[in-house]
Amino acid sequence: MIDPLANSYYAATAHEWPAHPDIVGDHACDVAVIGGGFTGLSAALACAERGFSVILVEAEHVGFGASGRNGGQLIPGLRWSVSELEAEFGRERSDALFDLCWRQNRVKARIEKHGIACDLKVGHLEAAWTPKDFDAMRREADYLAKRRSYETDVITKAEMGAHIESPLYHGGIHDLQGGHFHPLNYAIGLAKAAEAAGVRILEGQRANWILDRTGGELFLGESTIETRYFIDATDSWIGDLEPDLGRYTVPIMNYNIATAPLPNADALLPSDAAVADSRFVLNYFRLSADKRLIFGGGERYSQTPPRDIAAFVRPFMAEVFPQIADAPIDYGWGGAVAVTMKRLPHIGRRGNVFFAHGFSGHGALVTTLAGELIAEAMAGTAERFDVLAGLPSRPFPGGKWLRQPLATLGLLYYAMKDRLG
Ligand SMILES: Cc1cc2nc3c(=O)[nH]c(=O)nc-3n(C[C@H](O)[C@H](O)[C@H](O)COP(=O)(O)OP(=O)(O)OC[C@H]3O[C@@H](n4cnc5c(N)ncnc54)[C@H](O)[C@@H]3O)c2cc1C
């Protein structure tokens, strides 16, 4: 796979991870994991901890996909608010979702358990683009405090200076359960932990076929893997392997930049929180450990990346932080966010194939949990897995060729509404 999007700050500051080439021949295991992002690595590690023999196959290298190039924002929960979940699914199901997706921080637990050095920082700020957005945030914070005993700080417009030096926002919610990290170094740390637990990792190998759903073989060029269970953790690429699952997501290209280290970095984001704003096509940003601003903004519905990613993202950054409009930009990269119709992840099991994909821009935190729940279900306890697997899902309309254009039309509509206020 040629990667035009690889000029990333994360790749430039990645911890050492030697290439893990395939060993040609026939292999056997209990569980074959396809995809070396957070979902696949977490599932592989958790399966090995439960005593399964595991082989993980990655087409490129560990963290090649969204996991190694995202904004690094650890945002508690799902794309839907807890009150939206309760309105749709009732108290009992929304409680179960809340306990898993808001209360559990499996990323922090993994970082602590395995001593993963990935610049973890505490604090996430959701910044209101309009006064109406702020009113909705305030109501949700109140609801979370009263009905779920989940405390967040409501930050008024006048108080926003403690978190962000930008006049744009109308207030926000600061959540100490959230935070940010270096995603590629987290992926590498998970991979090292998985190897230490006995997982065999093969890189540079594109798995091309799952033979059947009752156990079977995985073909990798000249090798095969015979296995009892498969875990399909290929996210944006899932349709290549399983065309039917591919109907549930569309890939939306999203771009990030990292400035040069900034002398005034701490003034821009005094509390060092990660920030995501409430626009439909959101801006999200944070400081790196070496005081660069890492900024994501703008989406492109075409799969072709802009010729100059820095020039594409800079205006979004300049709108939020006019004081650094001309700051040097050292890196610009991008990746595909796999988005579902409902903006909720699509997780499940078909025969002996487990899958989890379509985290819709909220995957940095929940993918680790999803991988662990797959291992739990495989070992025989599916109760918690079923909470996520029970989330509603619907394929995008349109066949292979129309799906993306139709989804794009819908997304453009919301982006336009955003612009019109
Ligand atoms: C630019 C960008 C910014 C984002 N920012 C955030 C953020 O700040 N916060 C947040 O919560 N979420 C964010 N996300 C989303 C988040 O990164 C993803 O939800 C999450 O990383 C998905 O992890 P995954 O393991 O499921 O998939 P991936 O990390 O994409 O892993 C899939 C892997 O499968 C491999 N693969 C594919 N096909 C095959 C095959 N046939 N054989 C073998 N291997 C294969 C790929 O090479 C890839 O490494 C962002 C995503 C992008 C792209």
Coordinates of C-alpha atoms and ligand atoms in Angstrom, one line a residue:
M1 CA 0.0 0.0 0.0
I2 CA 1.5 3.4 -1.0
D3 CA 1.0 5.8 1.8
P4 CA 0.9 9.5 0.7
L5 CA -0.2 10.5 4.2
A6 CA 2.8 9.3 6.2
N7 CA 4.6 12.5 7.1
S8 CA 3.4 12.2 10.6
Y9 CA 4.8 13.5 13.9
Y10 CA 4.0 10.2 15.4
A11 CA 6.0 8.2 12.9
A12 CA 8.9 10.7 13.4
T13 CA 8.8 10.1 17.2
A14 CA 7.8 6.5 17.4
H15 CA 9.5 4.1 19.8
E16 CA 11.6 1.4 18.3
W17 CA 9.7 -1.4 16.8
P18 CA 11.6 -3.8 14.5
A19 CA 9.8 -5.1 11.4
H20 CA 8.1 -8.4 12.0
P21 CA 8.2 -10.1 8.7
D22 CA 6.1 -13.1 7.8
I23 CA 7.7 -16.5 8.1
V24 CA 6.6 -18.3 5.0
G25 CA 4.9 -21.6 5.7
D26 CA 1.8 -23.0 7.4
H27 CA 0.9 -21.9 10.9
A28 CA -1.8 -22.9 13.3
C29 CA -3.4 -21.1 16.3
D30 CA -6.6 -20.8 18.3
V31 CA -7.2 -17.2 17.2
A32 CA -6.1 -15.3 14.1
V33 CA -6.4 -11.5 14.5
I34 CA -6.4 -9.5 11.3
G35 CA -5.3 -5.9 11.7
G36 CA -2.7 -4.4 14.0
G37 CA -4.5 -1.3 15.2
F38 CA -5.8 -0.7 18.8
T39 CA -8.7 -3.1 18.3
G40 CA -6.6 -6.0 16.9
L41 CA -3.7 -5.5 19.3
S42 CA -6.0 -5.2 22.4
A43 CA -8.0 -8.3 21.3
A44 CA -4.8 -10.3 20.7
L45 CA -3.3 -9.4 24.0
A46 CA -6.5 -10.1 25.9
C47 CA -6.9 -13.5 24.1
A48 CA -3.3 -14.5 24.9
E49 CA -3.9 -13.5 28.6
R50 CA -6.8 -16.0 28.5
G51 CA -4.6 -18.8 27.3
F52 CA -5.4 -18.8 23.6
S53 CA -2.6 -19.2 21.1
V54 CA -2.8 -16.1 18.9
I55 CA -1.3 -15.0 15.6
L56 CA -1.9 -11.3 14.5
V57 CA -1.5 -10.5 10.9
E58 CA -1.0 -6.8 9.8
A59 CA -0.8 -5.8 6.2
E60 CA 1.7 -3.0 6.8
H61 CA 3.1 -2.4 10.2
V62 CA 1.6 -2.1 13.7
G63 CA -0.3 1.2 14.0
F64 CA -0.4 1.8 10.3
G65 CA -4.1 2.6 10.1
A66 CA -6.1 5.1 12.1
S67 CA -4.6 4.0 15.4
G68 CA -1.2 5.3 14.5
R69 CA -2.3 8.6 13.0
N70 CA -5.3 9.9 15.0
G71 CA -5.6 13.1 17.0
G72 CA -4.7 11.3 20.2
Q73 CA -7.8 12.5 21.9
L74 CA -9.1 10.2 24.6
I75 CA -12.8 11.1 24.7
P76 CA -14.9 9.2 27.2
G77 CA -17.9 7.5 25.8
L78 CA -19.5 7.2 22.3
R79 CA -20.5 9.7 19.7
W80 CA -24.0 9.8 21.3
S81 CA -24.5 11.6 24.6
V82 CA -25.7 9.5 27.6
S83 CA -29.1 11.2 27.5
E84 CA -29.5 10.4 23.8
L85 CA -28.7 6.8 24.6
E86 CA -31.2 6.7 27.4
A87 CA -33.9 8.3 25.2
E88 CA -33.3 5.7 22.5
F89 CA -32.6 2.5 24.6
G90 CA -34.1 3.1 28.0
R91 CA -32.4 3.2 31.4
E92 CA -31.1 -0.3 31.7
R93 CA -29.3 -0.5 28.4
S94 CA -28.0 3.0 28.6
D95 CA -26.7 2.2 32.1
A96 CA -24.8 -0.8 30.8
L97 CA -23.3 1.3 27.9
F98 CA -22.4 4.1 30.3
D99 CA -20.7 1.7 32.7
L100 CA -18.6 0.3 29.9
C101 CA -17.9 3.2 27.7
W102 CA -17.6 6.1 30.2
R103 CA -16.6 4.5 33.4
Q104 CA -14.0 2.1 32.1
N105 CA -10.7 3.5 31.0
R106 CA -9.0 0.4 29.7
V107 CA -6.3 2.5 27.9
K108 CA -5.1 4.0 31.2
A109 CA -5.3 0.5 32.7
R110 CA -3.1 -1.0 29.9
I111 CA -0.7 1.9 30.1
E112 CA -0.2 1.4 33.8
K113 CA -0.1 -2.4 33.7
H114 CA 2.5 -2.6 30.9
G115 CA 4.4 0.7 31.6
I116 CA 3.7 2.0 28.1
A117 CA 5.5 5.4 27.6
C118 CA 3.0 7.3 25.4
D119 CA 2.9 10.8 26.9
L120 CA -0.5 10.3 28.6
K121 CA -2.1 13.5 29.8
V122 CA -5.3 14.0 31.8
G123 CA -8.2 16.3 30.7
H124 CA -10.5 16.7 27.7
L125 CA -12.4 19.8 26.9
E126 CA -15.4 19.9 24.6
A127 CA -15.6 23.5 23.4
A128 CA -19.0 25.0 22.3
W129 CA -19.0 26.5 18.9
T130 CA -22.4 28.3 19.5
P131 CA -24.3 29.5 22.7
K132 CA -26.9 26.8 21.8
D133 CA -24.2 24.1 21.8
F134 CA -23.1 25.4 25.3
D135 CA -26.7 25.2 26.6
A136 CA -26.9 21.6 25.4
M137 CA -23.5 20.7 27.0
R138 CA -24.6 22.3 30.3
R139 CA -27.8 20.3 30.3
E140 CA -25.9 17.1 29.6
A141 CA -23.3 17.8 32.4
D142 CA -26.2 18.4 34.8
Y143 CA -27.9 15.2 33.7
L144 CA -24.6 13.2 34.1
A145 CA -24.0 14.6 37.6
K146 CA -27.6 14.1 38.8
R147 CA -28.5 10.8 37.2
R148 CA -25.1 9.0 36.9
S149 CA -22.9 10.7 39.6
Y150 CA -20.4 11.5 36.8
E151 CA -18.8 14.8 37.5
T152 CA -17.5 17.2 34.8
D153 CA -16.6 20.9 35.0
V154 CA -18.9 23.3 33.3
I155 CA -16.7 26.1 31.9
T156 CA -18.4 29.4 31.1
K157 CA -17.2 31.6 28.2
A158 CA -15.6 33.9 30.8
E159 CA -13.6 31.0 32.3
M160 CA -12.5 29.5 29.0
G161 CA -9.2 31.4 29.2
A162 CA -8.0 28.9 31.8
H163 CA -8.0 26.2 29.1
I164 CA -7.7 27.9 25.7
E165 CA -6.5 31.2 24.4
S166 CA -9.1 31.6 21.7
P167 CA -12.0 34.0 21.6
L168 CA -14.1 31.7 19.5
Y169 CA -15.8 29.4 22.0
H170 CA -18.9 30.0 24.1
G171 CA -18.0 27.7 27.0
G172 CA -17.3 24.1 27.3
I173 CA -17.1 20.9 29.4
H174 CA -13.9 19.8 31.0
D175 CA -13.7 16.1 31.7
L176 CA -10.9 14.7 33.8
Q177 CA -11.8 11.2 32.8
G178 CA -10.6 12.1 29.3
G179 CA -7.1 13.1 28.1
H180 CA -4.6 12.6 25.3
F181 CA -1.7 10.5 24.3
H182 CA 0.8 9.6 21.5
P183 CA -1.3 7.0 19.7
L184 CA 1.4 5.3 17.7
N185 CA 3.6 4.7 20.8
Y186 CA 0.5 3.3 22.6
A187 CA 0.0 0.9 19.7
I188 CA 3.6 -0.1 19.8
G189 CA 3.4 -0.5 23.6
L190 CA 0.3 -2.8 23.2
A191 CA 2.1 -4.8 20.5
K192 CA 5.1 -5.3 22.8
A193 CA 2.8 -6.4 25.7
A194 CA 1.0 -8.8 23.3
E195 CA 4.3 -10.3 22.2
A196 CA 5.4 -10.7 25.8
A197 CA 2.1 -12.5 26.4
G198 CA 2.9 -14.9 23.6
V199 CA 1.2 -13.4 20.6
R200 CA 3.0 -14.0 17.3
I201 CA 2.9 -10.8 15.1
L202 CA 3.4 -11.0 11.4
E203 CA 3.7 -7.7 9.5
G204 CA 3.7 -6.8 5.9
Q205 CA 1.2 -9.6 5.2
R206 CA -2.2 -8.9 3.8
A207 CA -4.7 -11.6 4.8
N208 CA -6.9 -12.2 1.8
W209 CA -9.6 -14.6 2.6
I210 CA -11.4 -16.1 5.5
L211 CA -12.3 -19.6 4.3
D212 CA -15.3 -20.4 6.3
R213 CA -17.1 -19.3 9.5
T214 CA -16.6 -22.4 11.6
G215 CA -12.8 -22.2 11.9
G216 CA -10.8 -22.3 8.8
E217 CA -7.8 -21.0 7.1
L218 CA -6.4 -17.5 6.4
F219 CA -4.4 -17.1 3.3
L220 CA -1.4 -14.8 3.3
G221 CA 0.4 -14.9 0.0
E222 CA 2.4 -18.0 0.3
S223 CA 1.4 -19.0 3.8
T224 CA -1.7 -20.2 5.5
I225 CA -2.9 -20.0 9.1
E226 CA -5.2 -22.6 10.4
T227 CA -7.4 -21.3 13.2
R228 CA -10.5 -21.8 15.3
Y229 CA -11.5 -18.2 15.6
F230 CA -10.9 -15.0 13.5
I231 CA -11.0 -11.5 14.7
D232 CA -11.5 -9.1 11.9
A233 CA -10.0 -5.8 13.1
T234 CA -9.4 -4.1 9.8
D235 CA -11.7 -1.1 10.3
S236 CA -11.7 1.0 7.1
W237 CA -10.5 -2.0 5.0
I238 CA -13.1 -4.4 6.4
G239 CA -14.9 -4.5 3.0
D240 CA -11.9 -5.9 1.3
L241 CA -12.0 -9.0 3.5
E242 CA -15.8 -9.2 4.1
P243 CA -17.8 -7.3 1.5
D244 CA -21.0 -7.5 3.5
L245 CA -19.4 -5.9 6.6
G246 CA -17.9 -3.2 4.3
R247 CA -21.5 -1.9 3.7
Y248 CA -21.7 -0.7 7.3
T249 CA -19.0 2.0 7.1
V250 CA -17.7 4.7 4.8
P251 CA -14.2 6.1 5.1
I252 CA -14.0 9.8 5.7
M253 CA -10.5 11.3 5.2
N254 CA -9.3 13.5 8.0
Y255 CA -6.1 15.5 8.3
N256 CA -3.7 16.6 11.1
I257 CA -0.7 18.9 11.3
A258 CA 2.0 19.4 13.9
T259 CA 3.6 22.8 14.2
A260 CA 7.2 23.3 15.2
P261 CA 7.7 23.4 19.0
L262 CA 6.0 26.7 20.0
P263 CA 7.5 29.1 22.6
N264 CA 4.0 30.2 23.6
A265 CA 2.5 26.7 23.6
D266 CA 1.5 26.7 27.3
A267 CA -0.3 30.0 26.8
L268 CA -2.4 28.5 24.0
L269 CA -3.7 25.6 26.1
P270 CA -2.9 26.5 29.7
S271 CA -4.5 23.4 31.3
D272 CA -2.9 21.1 28.7
A273 CA -6.3 19.5 27.9
A274 CA -7.1 18.0 24.6
V275 CA -9.8 20.1 22.9
A276 CA -12.5 19.1 20.4
D277 CA -15.1 21.6 19.4
S278 CA -18.8 21.0 18.7
R279 CA -18.9 21.7 15.0
F280 CA -20.1 18.8 12.8
V281 CA -16.8 18.9 10.9
L282 CA -14.9 19.5 14.1
N283 CA -11.6 21.1 15.0
Y284 CA -9.6 19.1 17.5
F285 CA -6.2 20.0 19.0
R286 CA -3.8 19.4 21.8
L287 CA -0.1 19.9 22.7
S288 CA 2.5 17.2 22.1
A289 CA 5.0 16.4 24.8
D290 CA 7.5 18.6 23.0
K291 CA 5.1 21.5 22.9
R292 CA 3.9 21.4 19.3
L293 CA 0.3 22.1 18.5
I294 CA -1.3 19.0 16.9
F295 CA -4.3 20.2 15.1
G296 CA -7.0 18.3 13.2
G297 CA -9.5 20.1 11.1
G298 CA -11.5 19.9 7.9
E299 CA -12.7 16.7 6.3
R300 CA -12.6 15.7 2.7
Y301 CA -15.2 13.5 1.2
S302 CA -12.9 12.7 -1.7
Q303 CA -10.5 9.9 -1.0
T304 CA -7.7 11.9 -2.7
P305 CA -5.6 13.7 -0.2
P306 CA -5.0 17.5 -0.7
R307 CA -1.6 18.0 -2.4
D308 CA -0.4 20.1 0.6
I309 CA -1.9 18.9 3.8
A310 CA -0.4 21.7 5.9
A311 CA -1.9 24.4 3.6
F312 CA -5.3 22.6 3.8
V313 CA -5.4 22.5 7.6
R314 CA -3.7 25.8 8.4
P315 CA -6.8 28.0 7.9
F316 CA -8.7 26.0 10.4
M317 CA -5.9 26.4 12.9
A318 CA -5.6 30.1 12.1
E319 CA -9.3 30.6 12.8
V320 CA -9.0 29.1 16.3
F321 CA -5.5 30.6 17.1
P322 CA -4.9 33.7 14.9
Q323 CA -1.8 34.4 17.1
I324 CA 0.0 31.5 15.5
A325 CA -1.5 31.7 12.0
D326 CA 1.9 31.8 10.4
A327 CA 3.7 29.2 12.7
P328 CA 5.9 26.8 10.9
I329 CA 4.3 23.4 10.3
D330 CA 6.7 20.5 10.5
Y331 CA 4.3 17.6 9.7
G332 CA 1.0 17.0 7.9
W333 CA -0.7 13.6 7.6
G334 CA -4.0 12.0 7.4
G335 CA -6.1 8.9 7.5
A336 CA -9.5 7.4 7.0
V337 CA -12.1 7.6 9.8
A338 CA -14.5 4.7 9.4
V339 CA -18.0 6.1 10.1
T340 CA -21.2 4.1 10.5
M341 CA -24.8 5.3 9.6
K342 CA -25.6 5.7 13.3
R343 CA -22.2 7.0 14.3
L344 CA -22.0 4.1 16.8
P345 CA -19.4 1.3 16.4
H346 CA -20.5 -1.9 14.7
I347 CA -19.4 -4.9 16.8
G348 CA -20.5 -8.5 16.5
R349 CA -19.9 -12.1 15.7
R350 CA -20.8 -14.1 12.6
G351 CA -20.0 -17.7 13.2
N352 CA -16.5 -17.9 14.5
V353 CA -15.6 -14.5 13.1
F354 CA -15.6 -11.6 15.6
F355 CA -15.4 -8.1 14.4
A356 CA -15.4 -4.5 15.7
H357 CA -15.2 -1.5 13.4
G358 CA -16.7 1.9 12.6
F359 CA -15.9 3.8 15.8
S360 CA -16.8 7.0 14.0
G361 CA -14.1 9.2 15.3
H362 CA -14.4 8.0 18.9
G363 CA -12.1 5.0 18.8
A364 CA -9.0 5.9 20.7
L365 CA -10.5 4.9 24.0
V366 CA -13.2 2.4 23.2
T367 CA -11.2 0.2 20.8
T368 CA -9.1 -1.2 23.7
L369 CA -12.2 -2.1 25.6
A370 CA -13.8 -3.6 22.4
G371 CA -10.8 -5.9 21.9
E372 CA -11.0 -7.1 25.5
L373 CA -14.7 -7.8 25.3
I374 CA -14.1 -9.9 22.2
A375 CA -11.6 -12.0 24.1
E376 CA -14.1 -12.3 27.0
A377 CA -16.9 -13.5 24.7
M378 CA -14.6 -15.9 23.0
A379 CA -13.7 -17.4 26.4
G380 CA -17.4 -17.9 27.0
T381 CA -18.8 -14.8 28.8
A382 CA -20.5 -12.7 26.3
E383 CA -22.7 -10.5 28.6
R384 CA -20.5 -7.4 28.3
F385 CA -19.7 -8.0 24.6
D386 CA -23.4 -8.2 23.9
V387 CA -23.9 -4.7 25.3
L388 CA -21.8 -3.3 22.5
A389 CA -22.9 -5.9 19.9
G390 CA -26.5 -4.9 20.6
L391 CA -25.9 -1.3 19.4
P392 CA -28.1 -0.6 16.3
S393 CA -26.4 -0.8 13.0
R394 CA -27.6 -0.4 9.4
P395 CA -25.7 -0.7 6.1
F396 CA -25.3 2.5 4.1
P397 CA -27.7 2.6 1.2
G398 CA -26.3 2.1 -2.3
G399 CA -24.2 -0.6 -3.7
K400 CA -20.4 -0.7 -3.8
W401 CA -20.2 2.3 -6.1
L402 CA -23.1 4.5 -4.8
R403 CA -22.5 4.0 -1.1
Q404 CA -19.7 6.6 -0.7
P405 CA -21.4 9.3 -2.9
L406 CA -24.7 9.0 -1.1
A407 CA -23.0 9.1 2.3
T408 CA -21.0 12.1 1.2
L409 CA -24.2 14.0 0.2
G410 CA -25.6 13.4 3.7
L411 CA -22.4 14.6 5.3
L412 CA -22.1 17.7 3.1
Y413 CA -25.6 18.6 4.2
Y414 CA -24.7 18.6 7.9
A415 CA -21.4 20.4 7.2
M416 CA -23.4 23.1 5.4
K417 CA -25.9 23.4 8.3
D418 CA -22.9 23.9 10.5
R419 CA -21.6 26.7 8.4
L420 CA -25.0 28.4 8.4
G421 CA -25.2 28.1 12.2
Ligands
LIG1 C1 -7.0 11.4 11.2 C2 -7.7 10.6 12.3 C3 -7.9 11.3 13.5 C4 -8.6 10.6 14.5 N1 -8.7 11.2 15.7 C5 -9.3 10.5 16.8 C6 -9.2 11.1 18.1 O1 -8.6 12.1 18.3 N2 -9.8 10.4 19.1 C7 -10.5 9.2 18.8 O2 -11.1 8.7 19.8 N3 -10.5 8.7 17.6 C8 -9.9 9.3 16.6 N4 -9.9 8.7 15.3 C9 -10.5 7.3 15.2 C10 -9.6 6.2 15.7 O3 -8.2 6.4 15.4 C11 -10.0 4.9 15.2 O4 -11.4 4.7 15.6 C12 -9.2 3.7 15.8 O5 -7.9 3.9 15.7 C13 -9.6 2.4 15.0 O6 -8.7 1.4 15.4 P1 -8.8 0.0 14.7 O7 -7.7 -0.9 15.3 O8 -10.2 -0.5 14.7 O9 -8.4 0.3 13.2 P2 -7.0 0.7 12.5 O10 -6.1 1.4 13.4 O11 -7.3 1.4 11.2 O12 -6.3 -0.7 12.2 C14 -6.7 -1.5 11.1 C15 -5.5 -2.3 10.6 O13 -5.8 -3.3 9.8 C16 -4.8 -3.5 8.8 N5 -5.4 -4.2 7.7 C17 -6.3 -3.9 6.8 N6 -6.6 -4.8 5.9 C18 -5.8 -5.9 6.3 C19 -5.7 -7.2 5.7 N7 -6.4 -7.7 4.8 N8 -4.8 -8.0 6.3 C20 -4.0 -7.6 7.3 N9 -4.1 -6.4 7.9 C21 -5.0 -5.5 7.4 C22 -4.4 -2.0 8.4 O14 -3.2 -1.9 7.8 C23 -4.5 -1.4 9.8 O15 -3.3 -1.3 10.5 C24 -9.2 9.3 14.3 C25 -9.0 8.7 13.0 C26 -8.2 9.3 12.1 C27 -8.0 8.6 10.8

